[in-house]
C-alpha positions as a printed NumPy array, in Angstrom:
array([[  4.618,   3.971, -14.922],
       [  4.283,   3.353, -10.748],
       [  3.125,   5.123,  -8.084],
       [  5.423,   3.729,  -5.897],
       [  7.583,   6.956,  -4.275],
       [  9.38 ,   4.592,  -1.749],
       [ 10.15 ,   1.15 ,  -0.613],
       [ 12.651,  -1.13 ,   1.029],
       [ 13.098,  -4.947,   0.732],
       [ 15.394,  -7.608,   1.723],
       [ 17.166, -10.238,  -0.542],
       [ 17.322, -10.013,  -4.258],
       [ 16.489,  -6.639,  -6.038],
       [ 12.689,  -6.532,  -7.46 ],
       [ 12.501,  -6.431, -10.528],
       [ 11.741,  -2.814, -11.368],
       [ 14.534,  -2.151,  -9.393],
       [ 13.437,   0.404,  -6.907],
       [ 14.202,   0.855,  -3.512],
       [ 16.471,   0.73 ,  -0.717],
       [ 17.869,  -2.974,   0.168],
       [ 18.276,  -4.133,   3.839],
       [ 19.99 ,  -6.742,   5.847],
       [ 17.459,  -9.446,   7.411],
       [ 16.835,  -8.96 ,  10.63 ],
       [ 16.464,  -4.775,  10.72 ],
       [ 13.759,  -3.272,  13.306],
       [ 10.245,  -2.035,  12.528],
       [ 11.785,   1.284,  12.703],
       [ 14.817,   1.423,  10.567],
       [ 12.226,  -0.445,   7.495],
       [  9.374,   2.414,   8.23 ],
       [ 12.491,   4.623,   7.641],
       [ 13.744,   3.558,   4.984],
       [ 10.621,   2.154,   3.283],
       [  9.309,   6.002,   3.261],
       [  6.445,   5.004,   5.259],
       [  7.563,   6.647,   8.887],
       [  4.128,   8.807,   8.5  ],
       [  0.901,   8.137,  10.376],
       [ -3.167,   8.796,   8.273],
       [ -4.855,  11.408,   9.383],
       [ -8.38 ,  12.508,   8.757],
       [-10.322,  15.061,   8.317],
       [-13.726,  15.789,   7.383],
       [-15.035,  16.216,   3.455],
       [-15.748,  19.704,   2.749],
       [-16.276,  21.262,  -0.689],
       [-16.646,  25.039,  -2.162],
       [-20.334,  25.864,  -3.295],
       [-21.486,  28.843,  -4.996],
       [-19.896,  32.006,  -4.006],
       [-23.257,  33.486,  -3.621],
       [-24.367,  31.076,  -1.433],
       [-23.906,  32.883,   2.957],
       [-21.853,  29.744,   3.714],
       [-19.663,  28.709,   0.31 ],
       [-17.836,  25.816,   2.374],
       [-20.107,  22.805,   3.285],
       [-19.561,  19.571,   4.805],
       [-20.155,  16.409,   3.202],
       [-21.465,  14.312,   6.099],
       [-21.045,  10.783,   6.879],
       [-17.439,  11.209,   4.465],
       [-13.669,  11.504,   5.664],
       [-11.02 ,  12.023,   3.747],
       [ -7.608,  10.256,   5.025],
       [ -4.215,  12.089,   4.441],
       [ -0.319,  12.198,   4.921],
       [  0.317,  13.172,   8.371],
       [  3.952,  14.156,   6.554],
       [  3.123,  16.205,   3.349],
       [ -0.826,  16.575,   4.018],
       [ -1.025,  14.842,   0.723],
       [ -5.119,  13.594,   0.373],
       [ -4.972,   9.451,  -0.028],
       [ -9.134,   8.382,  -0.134],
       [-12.133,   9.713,   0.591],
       [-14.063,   6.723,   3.02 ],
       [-17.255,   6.791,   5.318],
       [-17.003,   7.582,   8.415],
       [-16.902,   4.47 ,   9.675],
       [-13.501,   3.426,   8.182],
       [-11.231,   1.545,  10.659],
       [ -7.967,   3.071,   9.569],
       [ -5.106,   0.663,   9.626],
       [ -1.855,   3.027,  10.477],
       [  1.452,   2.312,   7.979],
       [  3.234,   0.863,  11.158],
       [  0.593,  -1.591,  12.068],
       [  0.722,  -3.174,   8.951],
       [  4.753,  -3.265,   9.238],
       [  4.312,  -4.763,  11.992],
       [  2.368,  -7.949,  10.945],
       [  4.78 ,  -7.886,   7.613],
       [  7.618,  -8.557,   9.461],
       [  5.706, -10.863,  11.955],
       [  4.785, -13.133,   8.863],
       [  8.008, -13.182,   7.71 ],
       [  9.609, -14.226,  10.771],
       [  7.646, -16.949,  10.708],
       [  8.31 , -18.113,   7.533],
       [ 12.145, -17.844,   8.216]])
């Protein structure tokens, strides 16, 4: 079993077979695209339920973030707050520098 929901490559099919294949040479955009990653993180702070009783039942959890799916709100990781997050296009970015490079 993966937890892969989406990809794209170039070249010869993986070998688990998933994904969508592309002709070298497609922009940044059309791999986010078709890659599924054309989403952004987003963060929010950590808050949990406490005792009903309790005058204020929702609390913070300080110095905590949790980063989601800007797309389906889905939770990813719970970090500190001082996580430098890294946005899905940045890191397309430098994938596709690299292989240019190598090319």
């Amino acid at each position: 079993m993966h937890h892969v929901e989406t990809m794209a490559y170039a070249g010869q099919v993986p070998w688990h077979g998933i994904g969508s294949q592309l002709d070298p040479g497609q922009s940044i955009e059309v791999w986010r695209e078709r890659a599924g990653m054309n989403w952004s993180l987003e963060e929010a702070e950590v808050r949990f339920a406490a005792d009903a009783e309790d005058q204020y039942p929702v609390r913070a959890f300080p110095g905590q973030k949790v980063l989601y799916r800007s797309d389906t709100k889905r939770p990813l990781a719970v970090v500190s707050k001082g996580y430098q997050v890294v946005q899905p296009q940045e890191t397309e970015r430098a994938r596709l520098q690299i292989e240019q490079r190598e090319s």
